[in-house]
mmCIF file of C-alpha atoms in Angstrom:
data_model
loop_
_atom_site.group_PDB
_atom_site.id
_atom_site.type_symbol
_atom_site.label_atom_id
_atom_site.label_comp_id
_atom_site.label_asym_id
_atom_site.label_seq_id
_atom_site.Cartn_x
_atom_site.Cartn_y
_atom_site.Cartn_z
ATOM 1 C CA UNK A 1 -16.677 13.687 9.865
ATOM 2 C CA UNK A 2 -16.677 17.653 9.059
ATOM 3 C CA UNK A 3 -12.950 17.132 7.322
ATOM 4 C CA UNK A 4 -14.427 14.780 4.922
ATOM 5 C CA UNK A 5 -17.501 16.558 3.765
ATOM 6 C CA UNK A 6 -15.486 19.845 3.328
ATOM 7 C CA UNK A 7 -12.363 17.885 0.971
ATOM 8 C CA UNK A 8 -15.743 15.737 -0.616
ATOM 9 C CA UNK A 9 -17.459 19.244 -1.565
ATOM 10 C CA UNK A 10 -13.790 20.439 -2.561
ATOM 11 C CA UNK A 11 -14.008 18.159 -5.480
ATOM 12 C CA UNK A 12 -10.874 15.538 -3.845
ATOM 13 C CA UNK A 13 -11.460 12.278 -3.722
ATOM 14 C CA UNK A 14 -10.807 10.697 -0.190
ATOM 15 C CA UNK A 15 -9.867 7.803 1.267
ATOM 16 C CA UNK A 16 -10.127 6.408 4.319
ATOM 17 C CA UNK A 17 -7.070 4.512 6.381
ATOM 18 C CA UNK A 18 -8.546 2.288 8.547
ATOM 19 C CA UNK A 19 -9.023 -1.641 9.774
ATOM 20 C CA UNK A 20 -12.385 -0.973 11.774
ATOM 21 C CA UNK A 21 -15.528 -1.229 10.256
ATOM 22 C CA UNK A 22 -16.719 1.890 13.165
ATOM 23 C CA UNK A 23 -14.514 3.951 11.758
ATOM 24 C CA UNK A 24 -15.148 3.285 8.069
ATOM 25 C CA UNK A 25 -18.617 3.204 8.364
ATOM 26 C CA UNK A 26 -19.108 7.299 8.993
ATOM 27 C CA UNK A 27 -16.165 8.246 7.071
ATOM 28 C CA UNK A 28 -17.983 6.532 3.921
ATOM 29 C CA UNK A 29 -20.824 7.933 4.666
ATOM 30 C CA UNK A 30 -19.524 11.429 4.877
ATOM 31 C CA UNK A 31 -18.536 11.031 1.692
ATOM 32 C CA UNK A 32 -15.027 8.817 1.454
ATOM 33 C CA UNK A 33 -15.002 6.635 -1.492
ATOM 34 C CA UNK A 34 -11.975 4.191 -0.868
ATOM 35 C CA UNK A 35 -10.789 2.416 2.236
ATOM 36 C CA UNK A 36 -7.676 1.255 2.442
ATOM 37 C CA UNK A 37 -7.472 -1.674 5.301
ATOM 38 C CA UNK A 38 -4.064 -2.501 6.058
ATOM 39 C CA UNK A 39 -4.962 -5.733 7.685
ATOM 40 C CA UNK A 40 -6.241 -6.700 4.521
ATOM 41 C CA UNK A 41 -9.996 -7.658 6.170
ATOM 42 C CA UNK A 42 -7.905 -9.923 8.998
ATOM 43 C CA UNK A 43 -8.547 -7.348 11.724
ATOM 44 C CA UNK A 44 -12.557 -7.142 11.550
ATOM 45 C CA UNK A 45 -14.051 -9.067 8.727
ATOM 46 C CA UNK A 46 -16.868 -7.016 9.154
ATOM 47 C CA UNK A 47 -15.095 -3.962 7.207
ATOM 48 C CA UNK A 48 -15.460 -6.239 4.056
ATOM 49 C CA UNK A 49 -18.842 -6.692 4.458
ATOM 50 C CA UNK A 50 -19.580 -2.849 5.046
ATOM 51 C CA UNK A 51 -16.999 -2.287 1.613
ATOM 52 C CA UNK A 52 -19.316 -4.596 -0.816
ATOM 53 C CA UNK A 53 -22.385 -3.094 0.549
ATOM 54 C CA UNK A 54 -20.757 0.602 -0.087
ATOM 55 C CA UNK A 55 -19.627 -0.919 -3.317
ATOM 56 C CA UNK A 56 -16.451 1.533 -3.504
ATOM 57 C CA UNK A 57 -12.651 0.719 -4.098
ATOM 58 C CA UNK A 58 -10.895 -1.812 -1.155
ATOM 59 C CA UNK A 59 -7.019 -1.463 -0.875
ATOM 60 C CA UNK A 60 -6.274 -4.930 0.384
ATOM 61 C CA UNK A 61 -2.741 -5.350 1.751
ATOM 62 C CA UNK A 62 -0.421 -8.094 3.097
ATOM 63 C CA UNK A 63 -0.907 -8.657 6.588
ATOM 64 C CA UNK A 64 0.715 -10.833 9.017
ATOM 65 C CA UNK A 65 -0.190 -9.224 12.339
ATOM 66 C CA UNK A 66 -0.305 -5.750 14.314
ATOM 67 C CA UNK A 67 2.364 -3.450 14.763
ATOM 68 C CA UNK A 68 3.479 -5.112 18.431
ATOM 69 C CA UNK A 69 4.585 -7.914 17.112
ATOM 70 C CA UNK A 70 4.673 -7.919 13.084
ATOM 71 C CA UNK A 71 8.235 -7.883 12.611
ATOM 72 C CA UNK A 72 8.190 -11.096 14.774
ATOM 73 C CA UNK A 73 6.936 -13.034 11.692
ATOM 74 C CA UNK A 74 8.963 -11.165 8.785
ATOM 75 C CA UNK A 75 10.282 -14.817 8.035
ATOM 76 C CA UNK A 76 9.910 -16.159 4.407
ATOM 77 C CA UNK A 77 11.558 -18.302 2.455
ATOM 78 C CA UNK A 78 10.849 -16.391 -0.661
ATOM 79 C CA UNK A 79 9.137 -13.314 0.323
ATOM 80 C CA UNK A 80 7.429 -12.206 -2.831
ATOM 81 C CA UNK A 81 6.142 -15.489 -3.788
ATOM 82 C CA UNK A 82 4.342 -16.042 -0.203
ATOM 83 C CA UNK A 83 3.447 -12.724 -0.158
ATOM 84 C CA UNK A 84 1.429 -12.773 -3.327
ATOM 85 C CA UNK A 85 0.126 -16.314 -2.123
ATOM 86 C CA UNK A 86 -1.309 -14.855 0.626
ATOM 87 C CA UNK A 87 -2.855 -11.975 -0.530
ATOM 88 C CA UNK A 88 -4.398 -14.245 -3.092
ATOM 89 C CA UNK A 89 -6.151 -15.997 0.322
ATOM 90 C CA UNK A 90 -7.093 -12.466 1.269
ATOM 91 C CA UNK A 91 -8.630 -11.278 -1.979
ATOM 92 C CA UNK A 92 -10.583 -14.572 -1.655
ATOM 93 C CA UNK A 93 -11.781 -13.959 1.567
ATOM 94 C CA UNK A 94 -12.717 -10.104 0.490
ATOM 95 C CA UNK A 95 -14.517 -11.452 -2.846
ATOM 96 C CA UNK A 96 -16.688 -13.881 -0.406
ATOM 97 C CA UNK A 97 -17.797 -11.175 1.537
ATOM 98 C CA UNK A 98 -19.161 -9.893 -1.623
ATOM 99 C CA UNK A 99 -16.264 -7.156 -2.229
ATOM 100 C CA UNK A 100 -16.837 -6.778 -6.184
ATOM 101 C CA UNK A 101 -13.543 -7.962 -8.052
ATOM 102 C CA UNK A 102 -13.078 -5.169 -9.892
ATOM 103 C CA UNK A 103 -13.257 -3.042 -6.701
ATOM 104 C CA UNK A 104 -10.212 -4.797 -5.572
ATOM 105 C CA UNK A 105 -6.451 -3.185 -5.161
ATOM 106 C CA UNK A 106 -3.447 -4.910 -3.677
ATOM 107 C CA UNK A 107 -0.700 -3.506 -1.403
ATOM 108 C CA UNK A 108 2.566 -5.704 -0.798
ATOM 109 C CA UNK A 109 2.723 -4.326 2.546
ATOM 110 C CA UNK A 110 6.229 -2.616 2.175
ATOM 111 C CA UNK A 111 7.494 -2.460 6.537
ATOM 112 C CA UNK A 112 4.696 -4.526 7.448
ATOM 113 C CA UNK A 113 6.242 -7.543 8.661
ATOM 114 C CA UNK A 114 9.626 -7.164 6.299
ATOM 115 C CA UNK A 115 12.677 -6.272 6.699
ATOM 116 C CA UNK A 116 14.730 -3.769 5.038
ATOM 117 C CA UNK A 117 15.825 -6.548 2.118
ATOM 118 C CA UNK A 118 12.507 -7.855 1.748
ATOM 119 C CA UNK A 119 11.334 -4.595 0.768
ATOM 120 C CA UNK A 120 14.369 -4.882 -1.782
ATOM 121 C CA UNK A 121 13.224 -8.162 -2.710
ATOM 122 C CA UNK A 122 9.682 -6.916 -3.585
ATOM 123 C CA UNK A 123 10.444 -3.890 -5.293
ATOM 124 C CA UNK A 124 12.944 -5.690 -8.145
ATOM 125 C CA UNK A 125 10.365 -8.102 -8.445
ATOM 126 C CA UNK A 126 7.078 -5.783 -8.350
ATOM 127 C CA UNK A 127 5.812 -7.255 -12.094
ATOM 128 C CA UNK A 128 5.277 -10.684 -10.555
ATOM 129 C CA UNK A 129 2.482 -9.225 -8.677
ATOM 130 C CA UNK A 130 0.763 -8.866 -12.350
ATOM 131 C CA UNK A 131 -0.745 -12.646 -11.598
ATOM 132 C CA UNK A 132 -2.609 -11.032 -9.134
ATOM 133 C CA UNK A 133 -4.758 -9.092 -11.777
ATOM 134 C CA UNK A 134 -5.611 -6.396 -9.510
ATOM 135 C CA UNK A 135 -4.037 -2.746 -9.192
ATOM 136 C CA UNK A 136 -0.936 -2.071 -7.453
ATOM 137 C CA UNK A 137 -0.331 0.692 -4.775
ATOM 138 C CA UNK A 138 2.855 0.602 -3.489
ATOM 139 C CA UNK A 139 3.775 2.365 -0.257
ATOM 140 C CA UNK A 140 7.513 3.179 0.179
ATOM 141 C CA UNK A 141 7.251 6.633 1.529
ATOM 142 C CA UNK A 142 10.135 7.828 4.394
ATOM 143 C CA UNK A 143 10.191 3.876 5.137
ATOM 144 C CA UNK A 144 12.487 2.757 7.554
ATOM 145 C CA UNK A 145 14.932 0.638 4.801
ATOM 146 C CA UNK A 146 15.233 4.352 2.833
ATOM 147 C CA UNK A 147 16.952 5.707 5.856
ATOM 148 C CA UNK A 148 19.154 2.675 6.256
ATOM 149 C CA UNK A 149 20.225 2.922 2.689
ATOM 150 C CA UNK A 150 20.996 6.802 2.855
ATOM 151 C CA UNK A 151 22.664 6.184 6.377
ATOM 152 C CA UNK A 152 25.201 8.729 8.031
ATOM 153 C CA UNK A 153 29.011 7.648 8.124
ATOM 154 C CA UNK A 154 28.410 6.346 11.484
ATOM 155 C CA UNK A 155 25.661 3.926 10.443
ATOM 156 C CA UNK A 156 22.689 5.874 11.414
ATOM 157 C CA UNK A 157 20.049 5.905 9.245
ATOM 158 C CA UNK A 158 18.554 9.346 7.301
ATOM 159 C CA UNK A 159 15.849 10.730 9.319
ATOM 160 C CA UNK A 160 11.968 10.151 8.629
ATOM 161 C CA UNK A 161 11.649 13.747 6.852
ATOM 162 C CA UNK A 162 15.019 13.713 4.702
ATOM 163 C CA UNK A 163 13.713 10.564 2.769
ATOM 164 C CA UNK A 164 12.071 12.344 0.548
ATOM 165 C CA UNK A 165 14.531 13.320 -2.490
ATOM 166 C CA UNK A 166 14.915 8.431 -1.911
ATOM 167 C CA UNK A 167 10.399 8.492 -2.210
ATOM 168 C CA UNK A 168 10.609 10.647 -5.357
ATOM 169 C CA UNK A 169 12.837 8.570 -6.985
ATOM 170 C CA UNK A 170 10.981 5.620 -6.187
ATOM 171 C CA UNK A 171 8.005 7.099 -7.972
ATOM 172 C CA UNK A 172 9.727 7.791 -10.976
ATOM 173 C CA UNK A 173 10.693 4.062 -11.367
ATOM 174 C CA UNK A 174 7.245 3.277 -10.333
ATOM 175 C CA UNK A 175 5.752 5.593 -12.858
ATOM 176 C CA UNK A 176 7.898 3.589 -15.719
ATOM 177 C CA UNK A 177 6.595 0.332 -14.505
ATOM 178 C CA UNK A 178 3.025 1.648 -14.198
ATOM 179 C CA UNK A 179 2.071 0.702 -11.050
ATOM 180 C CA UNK A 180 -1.404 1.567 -10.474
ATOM 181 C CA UNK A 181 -0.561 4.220 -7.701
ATOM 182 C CA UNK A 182 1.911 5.544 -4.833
ATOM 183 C CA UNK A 183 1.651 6.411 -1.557
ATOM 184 C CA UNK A 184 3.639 9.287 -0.442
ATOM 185 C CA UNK A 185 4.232 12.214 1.869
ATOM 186 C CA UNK A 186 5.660 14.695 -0.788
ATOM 187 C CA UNK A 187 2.645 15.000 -3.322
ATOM 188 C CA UNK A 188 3.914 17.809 -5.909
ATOM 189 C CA UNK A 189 7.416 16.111 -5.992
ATOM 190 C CA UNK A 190 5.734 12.766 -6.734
ATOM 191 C CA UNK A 191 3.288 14.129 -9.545
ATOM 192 C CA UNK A 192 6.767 15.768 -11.283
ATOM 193 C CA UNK A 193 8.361 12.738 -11.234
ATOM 194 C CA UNK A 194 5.212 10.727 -12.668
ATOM 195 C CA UNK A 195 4.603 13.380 -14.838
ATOM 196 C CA UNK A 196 8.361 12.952 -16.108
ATOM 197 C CA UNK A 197 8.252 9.738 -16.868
ATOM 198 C CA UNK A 198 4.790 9.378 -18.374
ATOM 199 C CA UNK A 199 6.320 12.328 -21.190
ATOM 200 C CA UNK A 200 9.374 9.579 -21.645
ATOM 201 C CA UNK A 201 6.806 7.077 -22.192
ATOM 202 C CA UNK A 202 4.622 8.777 -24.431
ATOM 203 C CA UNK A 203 4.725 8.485 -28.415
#
């Protein structure tokens, strides 16, 4: 993991995107000092156990299955309250496998087995996620239900790259609400933006 040690002795810290403890397990020891599982530990319960033992930072998101066939089970009857009920089972599940509570930070899952309107849905309603007690990333960035929003006259939707003027905005909002942290493509837009709204929030 060459990349890693060079950003580590940079002075960034870096995280790691994966669902496989194999993966993980060099990239943490290279020097990565967060892991962000987007199976939330239901992939390979082994990643949890290799996160306690590394005792660093676990983004746990809401998972309903891999990308094949995820959008198969986007079907809720109210998606934000069985969304945070089941990352609630999830946290539990990381906290067994000794995954320190403090370590832990939650991830709706915006495109993971939701539709467009259930990302809606769980943005308007992002402060009932505060039950949770846990930190909030929130990953909107060039999603799929921007592009359908911003949609050409004909109906098709913005492509991937010209989302990002719909992501900035998004972190400004964000930024009001404090929500622990953002995942995005367009870094120096998104730190003017937070940086805009943490001067409108400041005495």
């Amino acid at each position: 993991m060459p990349v890693i040690r060079e950003l580590v002795a940079a002075g960034a810290c870096v995280s790691i995107d994966t669902m496989r403890a194999a993966i993980a397990e060099p990239a943490i020891a290279a020097g990565a000092r967060l892991v962000n599982d987007v199976s939330g530990g239901k992939a390979e319960p082994g990643l949890l156990r290799l996160v306690a033992e590394a005792a660093i930072p676990y983004v746990c998101m809401h998972w309903r299955g891999h990308s094949d066939d995820m959008q198969s089970r986007a079907s809720y009857d109210d998606v934000v309250a069985e969304v945070i009920a089941e990352l609630r089972i999830q946290l539990d599940e990381a906290e067994r496998a000794g995954v320190a509570g403090n370590k832990l930070i939650v991830d709706p899952g915006f495109g993971f087995a939701k539709t467009g309107e259930h990302n809606w849905q769980l943005l308007q309603r992002l402060e009932e996620f505060e039950i949770l007690g846990r930190p909030l990333l929130v990953g909107v960035s060039r999603k799929t239900f921007l592009g359908r929003l911003l949609a050409a006259a004909d109906g098709s939707p913005r492509p991937a790259k010209q989302r990002d003027d719909a992501t900035t905005a998004l972190t400004a909002v964000l930024a009001m609400q404090e929500v622990w942290g953002v995942r995005v493509h367009s870094v120096r837009a998104s730190r003017d933006a937070i940086a805009v709204a943490q001067r409108l929030q400041s005495d």
